[in-house]
PDB file of C-alpha atoms in Angstrom:
ATOM      1  CA  MET A 260      28.946   1.831  -6.638  1.00 47.00           C
ATOM      2  CA  GLU A 261      32.394   2.764  -7.894  1.00 54.00           C
ATOM      3  CA  ASP A 262      34.312   0.425  -5.570  1.00 57.00           C
ATOM      4  CA  GLU A 263      35.539  -2.357  -7.862  1.00 64.00           C
ATOM      5  CA  GLU A 264      36.261  -4.679  -4.930  1.00 70.00           C
ATOM      6  CA  LEU A 265      32.605  -4.789  -3.964  1.00 72.00           C
ATOM      7  CA  ALA A 266      31.372  -5.305  -7.538  1.00 77.00           C
ATOM      8  CA  LEU A 267      27.789  -4.488  -6.587  1.00 81.00           C
ATOM      9  CA  GLY A 268      24.938  -3.713  -8.915  1.00 84.00           C
ATOM     10  CA  PRO A 269      22.316  -1.039  -8.167  1.00 82.00           C
ATOM     11  CA  ASN A 270      20.189  -3.208  -5.871  1.00 84.00           C
ATOM     12  CA  GLY A 271      23.171  -4.782  -4.132  1.00 86.00           C
ATOM     13  CA  ALA A 272      24.719  -1.357  -3.562  1.00 87.00           C
ATOM     14  CA  LEU A 273      21.477  -0.120  -2.061  1.00 88.00           C
ATOM     15  CA  VAL A 274      21.279  -3.052   0.349  1.00 88.00           C
ATOM     16  CA  PHE A 275      24.936  -2.519   1.272  1.00 89.00           C
ATOM     17  CA  CYS A 276      24.307   1.163   2.048  1.00 90.00           C
ATOM     18  CA  MET A 277      21.272   0.403   4.192  1.00 91.00           C
ATOM     19  CA  GLU A 278      23.168  -2.286   6.089  1.00 91.00           C
ATOM     20  CA  TYR A 279      26.007   0.187   6.625  1.00 92.00           C
ATOM     21  CA  LEU A 280      23.505   2.672   8.052  1.00 92.00           C
ATOM     22  CA  VAL A 281      22.026   0.257  10.594  1.00 93.00           C
ATOM     23  CA  GLN A 282      25.548  -0.677  11.667  1.00 93.00           C
ATOM     24  CA  ASN A 283      26.259   2.986  12.431  1.00 93.00           C
ATOM     25  CA  MET A 284      23.147   4.042  14.292  1.00 94.00           C
ATOM     26  CA  GLU A 285      25.122   6.298  16.626  1.00 94.00           C
ATOM     27  CA  TRP A 286      25.717   8.683  13.723  1.00 94.00           C
ATOM     28  CA  LEU A 287      22.017   8.748  12.851  1.00 94.00           C
ATOM     29  CA  HIS A 288      21.052   9.333  16.471  1.00 93.00           C
ATOM     30  CA  ASP A 289      23.444  12.269  16.753  1.00 92.00           C
ATOM     31  CA  GLU A 290      22.128  13.804  13.529  1.00 91.00           C
ATOM     32  CA  LEU A 291      18.494  13.506  14.599  1.00 91.00           C
ATOM     33  CA  CYS A 292      19.131  14.939  18.048  1.00 86.00           C
ATOM     34  CA  GLU A 293      21.352  17.789  16.899  1.00 83.00           C
ATOM     35  CA  GLY A 294      18.622  20.274  15.981  1.00 73.00           C
ATOM     36  CA  GLU A 295      15.274  21.264  17.407  1.00 76.00           C
ATOM     37  CA  ASP A 296      13.164  19.494  14.782  1.00 74.00           C
ATOM     38  CA  ASP A 297      10.810  16.823  16.041  1.00 81.00           C
ATOM     39  CA  TYR A 298       9.194  15.725  12.755  1.00 88.00           C
ATOM     40  CA  PHE A 299      11.349  13.765  10.331  1.00 92.00           C
ATOM     41  CA  ILE A 300      10.507  12.227   6.970  1.00 92.00           C
ATOM     42  CA  PHE A 301      12.685   9.387   5.691  1.00 93.00           C
ATOM     43  CA  ASP A 302      12.423   9.055   1.915  1.00 92.00           C
ATOM     44  CA  CYS A 303      13.130   5.332   1.722  1.00 88.00           C
ATOM     45  CA  PRO A 304      14.188   3.287  -1.321  1.00 86.00           C
ATOM     46  CA  GLY A 305      11.469   1.566  -3.297  1.00 82.00           C
ATOM     47  CA  GLN A 306      13.054  -1.891  -3.553  1.00 84.00           C
ATOM     48  CA  ILE A 307      10.489  -4.201  -1.984  1.00 82.00           C
ATOM     49  CA  GLU A 308      13.114  -6.680  -0.754  1.00 81.00           C
ATOM     50  CA  LEU A 309      14.168  -4.134   1.880  1.00 85.00           C
ATOM     51  CA  TYR A 310      10.722  -4.462   3.430  1.00 83.00           C
ATOM     52  CA  SER A 311       9.582  -7.972   2.584  1.00 78.00           C
ATOM     53  CA  HIS A 312      12.429 -10.309   3.561  1.00 78.00           C
ATOM     54  CA  LEU A 313      15.392  -8.278   4.846  1.00 86.00           C
ATOM     55  CA  PRO A 314      15.434  -7.000   8.460  1.00 89.00           C
ATOM     56  CA  ILE A 315      17.085  -3.673   7.627  1.00 91.00           C
ATOM     57  CA  MET A 316      14.049  -1.396   7.748  1.00 91.00           C
ATOM     58  CA  ARG A 317      12.711  -3.154  10.829  1.00 92.00           C
ATOM     59  CA  GLN A 318      16.022  -2.509  12.602  1.00 94.00           C
ATOM     60  CA  LEU A 319      15.819   1.161  11.643  1.00 93.00           C
ATOM     61  CA  VAL A 320      12.247   1.395  12.931  1.00 94.00           C
ATOM     62  CA  ASP A 321      13.173  -0.332  16.205  1.00 95.00           C
ATOM     63  CA  ALA A 322      16.010   2.146  16.726  1.00 95.00           C
ATOM     64  CA  LEU A 323      13.725   5.135  16.138  1.00 94.00           C
ATOM     65  CA  ARG A 324      11.221   3.752  18.629  1.00 94.00           C
ATOM     66  CA  ALA A 325      13.985   3.218  21.183  1.00 94.00           C
ATOM     67  CA  TRP A 326      14.792   6.921  20.780  1.00 92.00           C
ATOM     68  CA  ASP A 327      11.160   7.785  21.647  1.00 90.00           C
ATOM     69  CA  PHE A 328      10.007   8.622  18.132  1.00 91.00           C
ATOM     70  CA  ASN A 329       6.466   7.772  17.075  1.00 92.00           C
ATOM     71  CA  VAL A 330       6.868   5.974  13.759  1.00 93.00           C
ATOM     72  CA  CYS A 331       4.460   5.609  10.871  1.00 93.00           C
ATOM     73  CA  SER A 332       5.119   3.969   7.508  1.00 93.00           C
ATOM     74  CA  VAL A 333       3.693   5.626   4.399  1.00 94.00           C
ATOM     75  CA  PHE A 334       3.579   3.096   1.565  1.00 92.00           C
ATOM     76  CA  LEU A 335       3.247   4.661  -1.898  1.00 92.00           C
ATOM     77  CA  ILE A 336       1.766   2.822  -4.874  1.00 89.00           C
ATOM     78  CA  ASP A 337       1.354   4.305  -8.341  1.00 90.00           C
ATOM     79  CA  THR A 338      -2.337   4.367  -9.249  1.00 88.00           C
ATOM     80  CA  HIS A 339      -1.534   3.085 -12.741  1.00 83.00           C
ATOM     81  CA  PHE A 340      -0.735  -0.289 -11.179  1.00 78.00           C
ATOM     82  CA  VAL A 341      -4.195  -0.683  -9.666  1.00 76.00           C
ATOM     83  CA  LEU A 342      -6.448   0.014 -12.631  1.00 78.00           C
ATOM     84  CA  GLU A 343      -7.328  -3.673 -12.884  1.00 77.00           C
ATOM     85  CA  ALA A 344      -8.746  -5.868 -10.142  1.00 76.00           C
ATOM     86  CA  GLU A 345      -5.825  -8.312 -10.100  1.00 77.00           C
ATOM     87  CA  LYS A 346      -3.284  -5.490  -9.984  1.00 81.00           C
ATOM     88  CA  PHE A 347      -5.269  -3.770  -7.251  1.00 80.00           C
ATOM     89  CA  ILE A 348      -5.145  -6.892  -5.100  1.00 82.00           C
ATOM     90  CA  ALA A 349      -1.454  -7.413  -5.926  1.00 83.00           C
ATOM     91  CA  GLY A 350      -0.774  -3.857  -4.743  1.00 83.00           C
ATOM     92  CA  ALA A 351      -2.698  -4.526  -1.548  1.00 84.00           C
ATOM     93  CA  LEU A 352      -0.662  -7.689  -0.912  1.00 85.00           C
ATOM     94  CA  THR A 353       2.589  -5.809  -1.526  1.00 85.00           C
ATOM     95  CA  ALA A 354       1.550  -3.184   1.007  1.00 86.00           C
ATOM     96  CA  LEU A 355       0.516  -5.915   3.426  1.00 87.00           C
ATOM     97  CA  SER A 356       3.891  -7.669   3.193  1.00 86.00           C
ATOM     98  CA  ALA A 357       5.639  -4.423   4.145  1.00 86.00           C
ATOM     99  CA  MET A 358       3.190  -3.795   6.999  1.00 87.00           C
ATOM    100  CA  ILE A 359       3.823  -7.248   8.445  1.00 87.00           C
ATOM    101  CA  ALA A 360       7.604  -7.020   8.107  1.00 87.00           C
ATOM    102  CA  ILE A 361       7.986  -3.564   9.659  1.00 89.00           C
ATOM    103  CA  GLU A 362       5.119  -3.757  12.183  1.00 89.00           C
ATOM    104  CA  THR A 363       4.315  -0.064  12.283  1.00 91.00           C
ATOM    105  CA  PRO A 364       1.076   1.841  11.826  1.00 91.00           C
ATOM    106  CA  CYS A 365       0.844   2.205   8.070  1.00 92.00           C
ATOM    107  CA  VAL A 366      -0.804   4.664   5.691  1.00 93.00           C
ATOM    108  CA  ASN A 367      -1.104   3.261   2.173  1.00 92.00           C
ATOM    109  CA  VAL A 368      -1.242   5.929  -0.518  1.00 94.00           C
ATOM    110  CA  LEU A 369      -2.292   5.786  -4.162  1.00 92.00           C
ATOM    111  CA  THR A 370      -0.136   8.427  -5.831  1.00 93.00           C
ATOM    112  CA  LYS A 371      -0.380  10.320  -9.139  1.00 92.00           C
ATOM    113  CA  MET A 372      -4.141  10.638  -9.114  1.00 92.00           C
ATOM    114  CA  ASP A 373      -3.600  13.925 -10.953  1.00 91.00           C
ATOM    115  CA  LEU A 374      -2.198  12.051 -13.975  1.00 92.00           C
ATOM    116  CA  LEU A 375      -5.240   9.840 -14.493  1.00 90.00           C
ATOM    117  CA  SER A 376      -7.971  10.427 -17.018  1.00 90.00           C
ATOM    118  CA  GLU A 377     -11.424  11.189 -15.649  1.00 89.00           C
ATOM    119  CA  ARG A 378     -12.497   7.658 -16.522  1.00 87.00           C
ATOM    120  CA  ASN A 379      -9.595   6.091 -14.632  1.00 86.00           C
ATOM    121  CA  LYS A 380     -10.092   8.442 -11.680  1.00 86.00           C
ATOM    122  CA  ALA A 381     -13.668   7.224 -11.434  1.00 84.00           C
ATOM    123  CA  LEU A 382     -12.425   3.629 -11.665  1.00 80.00           C
ATOM    124  CA  VAL A 383      -9.945   4.089  -8.804  1.00 83.00           C
ATOM    125  CA  GLU A 384     -12.523   5.883  -6.671  1.00 82.00           C
ATOM    126  CA  ASP A 385     -14.902   2.998  -7.307  1.00 78.00           C
ATOM    127  CA  PHE A 386     -12.191   0.563  -6.191  1.00 77.00           C
ATOM    128  CA  LEU A 387     -11.700   2.544  -2.980  1.00 81.00           C
ATOM    129  CA  GLU A 388     -15.409   2.711  -2.182  1.00 77.00           C
ATOM    130  CA  THR A 389     -16.259  -0.893  -3.090  1.00 69.00           C
ATOM    131  CA  ASP A 390     -15.428  -3.917  -0.987  1.00 70.00           C
ATOM    132  CA  THR A 391     -12.601  -6.053  -2.345  1.00 71.00           C
ATOM    133  CA  ARG A 392     -14.809  -9.062  -3.068  1.00 68.00           C
ATOM    134  CA  SER A 393     -17.078  -7.004  -5.307  1.00 68.00           C
ATOM    135  CA  ILE A 394     -14.074  -5.744  -7.262  1.00 69.00           C
ATOM    136  CA  VAL A 395     -13.180  -9.329  -8.141  1.00 69.00           C
ATOM    137  CA  GLU A 396     -16.765 -10.360  -8.832  1.00 68.00           C
ATOM    138  CA  HIS A 397     -17.323  -7.540 -11.322  1.00 63.00           C
ATOM    139  CA  ASP A 398     -13.958  -7.843 -13.038  1.00 64.00           C
ATOM    140  CA  THR A 399     -14.085  -8.633 -16.749  1.00 60.00           C
ATOM    141  CA  THR A 400     -13.180 -12.290 -17.177  1.00 55.00           C
ATOM    142  CA  HIS A 401     -10.368 -13.303 -19.494  1.00 58.00           C
ATOM    143  CA  MET A 402      -8.255 -16.419 -19.801  1.00 53.00           C
ATOM    144  CA  TRP A 403      -5.744 -15.638 -17.046  1.00 54.00           C
ATOM    145  CA  ASN A 404      -8.102 -14.482 -14.319  1.00 62.00           C
ATOM    146  CA  GLU A 405     -10.602 -17.229 -15.149  1.00 69.00           C
ATOM    147  CA  ARG A 406      -7.978 -19.848 -14.308  1.00 73.00           C
ATOM    148  CA  HIS A 407      -7.015 -18.074 -11.087  1.00 75.00           C
ATOM    149  CA  ARG A 408     -10.383 -16.572 -10.173  1.00 76.00           C
ATOM    150  CA  GLN A 409     -10.973 -18.757  -7.114  1.00 80.00           C
ATOM    151  CA  LEU A 410      -7.522 -17.938  -5.720  1.00 81.00           C
ATOM    152  CA  THR A 411      -8.104 -14.234  -6.351  1.00 79.00           C
ATOM    153  CA  LYS A 412     -11.523 -14.389  -4.684  1.00 80.00           C
ATOM    154  CA  THR A 413     -10.048 -16.130  -1.639  1.00 83.00           C
ATOM    155  CA  ILE A 414      -7.328 -13.497  -1.252  1.00 84.00           C
ATOM    156  CA  ALA A 415      -9.901 -10.741  -1.680  1.00 81.00           C
ATOM    157  CA  GLN A 416     -12.075 -12.400   0.970  1.00 82.00           C
ATOM    158  CA  VAL A 417      -9.216 -12.342   3.489  1.00 81.00           C
ATOM    159  CA  LEU A 418      -8.399  -8.698   2.753  1.00 80.00           C
ATOM    160  CA  GLU A 419     -12.041  -7.718   3.121  1.00 78.00           C
ATOM    161  CA  ASP A 420     -12.893  -9.784   6.204  1.00 77.00           C
ATOM    162  CA  TYR A 421     -10.039  -8.352   8.239  1.00 70.00           C
ATOM    163  CA  SER A 422     -10.024  -4.844   6.694  1.00 74.00           C
ATOM    164  CA  ILE A 423      -6.257  -5.189   6.578  1.00 75.00           C
ATOM    165  CA  VAL A 424      -5.293  -2.747   3.823  1.00 83.00           C
ATOM    166  CA  LYS A 425      -6.914   0.583   3.033  1.00 85.00           C
ATOM    167  CA  PHE A 426      -5.704   3.250   0.623  1.00 89.00           C
ATOM    168  CA  VAL A 427      -5.693   7.047   0.663  1.00 92.00           C
ATOM    169  CA  PRO A 428      -5.723   8.678  -2.806  1.00 92.00           C
ATOM    170  CA  LEU A 429      -3.283  11.540  -3.382  1.00 93.00           C
ATOM    171  CA  ASN A 430      -3.623  14.262  -5.988  1.00 92.00           C
ATOM    172  CA  SER A 431      -0.535  16.463  -5.680  1.00 91.00           C
ATOM    173  CA  ASP A 432      -2.304  19.270  -7.559  1.00 92.00           C
ATOM    174  CA  ASP A 433      -5.131  19.350  -5.027  1.00 93.00           C
ATOM    175  CA  GLU A 434      -4.239  21.159  -1.795  1.00 94.00           C
ATOM    176  CA  GLU A 435      -7.154  19.572   0.037  1.00 95.00           C
ATOM    177  CA  SER A 436      -5.965  16.091  -0.972  1.00 94.00           C
ATOM    178  CA  VAL A 437      -2.465  16.811   0.354  1.00 95.00           C
ATOM    179  CA  GLU A 438      -3.835  18.249   3.605  1.00 95.00           C
ATOM    180  CA  GLN A 439      -6.085  15.226   4.069  1.00 94.00           C
ATOM    181  CA  LEU A 440      -3.141  12.849   3.704  1.00 95.00           C
ATOM    182  CA  LEU A 441      -1.051  14.886   6.140  1.00 94.00           C
ATOM    183  CA  LEU A 442      -3.913  14.823   8.634  1.00 94.00           C
ATOM    184  CA  VAL A 443      -4.146  11.030   8.362  1.00 94.00           C
ATOM    185  CA  ILE A 444      -0.389  10.688   8.950  1.00 94.00           C
ATOM    186  CA  ASP A 445      -0.350  13.149  11.866  1.00 92.00           C
ATOM    187  CA  THR A 446      -3.278  11.346  13.465  1.00 92.00           C
ATOM    188  CA  THR A 447      -1.547   7.999  13.010  1.00 91.00           C
ATOM    189  CA  ILE A 448       1.618   9.111  14.820  1.00 90.00           C
ATOM    190  CA  GLN A 449      -0.362  11.245  17.300  1.00 87.00           C
ATOM    191  CA  TYR A 450       1.655  14.264  16.267  1.00 86.00           C
ATOM    192  CA  GLY A 451       0.938  17.366  18.305  1.00 74.00           C
ATOM    193  CA  GLU A 452      -1.035  15.644  21.053  1.00 70.00           C
ATOM    194  CA  ASP A 453       1.649  16.456  23.603  1.00 63.00           C
ATOM    195  CA  LEU A 454       1.872  20.122  22.612  1.00 58.00           C
ATOM    196  CA  GLU A 455       0.439  22.803  24.831  1.00 56.00           C
ATOM    197  CA  VAL A 456      -2.959  24.039  23.754  1.00 50.00           C
ATOM    198  CA  LYS A 457      -2.822  27.650  22.618  1.00 51.00           C
ATOM    199  CA  ASP A 458      -5.760  29.706  23.799  1.00 53.00           C
ATOM    200  CA  ARG A 459      -6.808  31.862  20.857  1.00 49.00           C
ATOM    201  CA  PHE A 460      -9.284  33.758  23.039  1.00 52.00           C
ATOM    202  CA  PRO A 461      -7.607  34.285  26.422  1.00 53.00           C
ATOM    203  CA  GLU A 462      -9.816  35.570  29.165  1.00 56.00           C
ATOM    204  CA  GLU A 463      -9.242  39.191  30.068  1.00 54.00           C
ATOM    205  CA  GLN A 464      -7.594  39.537  33.423  1.00 52.00           C
ATOM    206  CA  ASP A 465      -9.187  41.677  36.079  1.00 52.00           C
ATOM    207  CA  PRO A 466      -7.020  44.828  36.330  1.00 52.00           C
ATOM    208  CA  GLU A 467      -7.492  44.801  40.120  1.00 56.00           C
ATOM    209  CA  GLU A 468      -5.807  41.391  40.418  1.00 51.00           C
TER     210      GLU A 468
END
């Protein structure tokens, strides 16, 4: 930020702006209610501290719920960070920390599938189809994960036993992939369930009536 009195770095400025927003919820409410739109997407900052140990995003979610919005969190993780078993589990734990802090229905998305090689695409798809314990068991052992293997296996066991975190792959070049993700999100927030059903084949009325 340019204000020299605040002397904030990038992360501090971001936290300041988000805190300023939650302190001025009346403005946000007026903006959301001004038009006829009923589907809003908030492109939120990626700093994990906003979701893991600061109450800012939770306060925003609570306000939206109080205004009768159905809220769903979409947590995006770059697929390049989950090409190894340990990183995959770390990504799952990061998503889990946000889910616990915000307490909303959550759709976890692996982005940039279109940038992966065919080999890495197959690896990610294998991760998604295999239970978490098997991912750890079949991981290639090296010095670091050998020392921490039991801890990793225990974490994987918890994730698997409770089916806490699941991921949806996203290929932005694939229309079907985008539509599938949108369907998952719409289903999660029950979007459209209160709309009137449109009869595509209305019955012909009797002309004598």
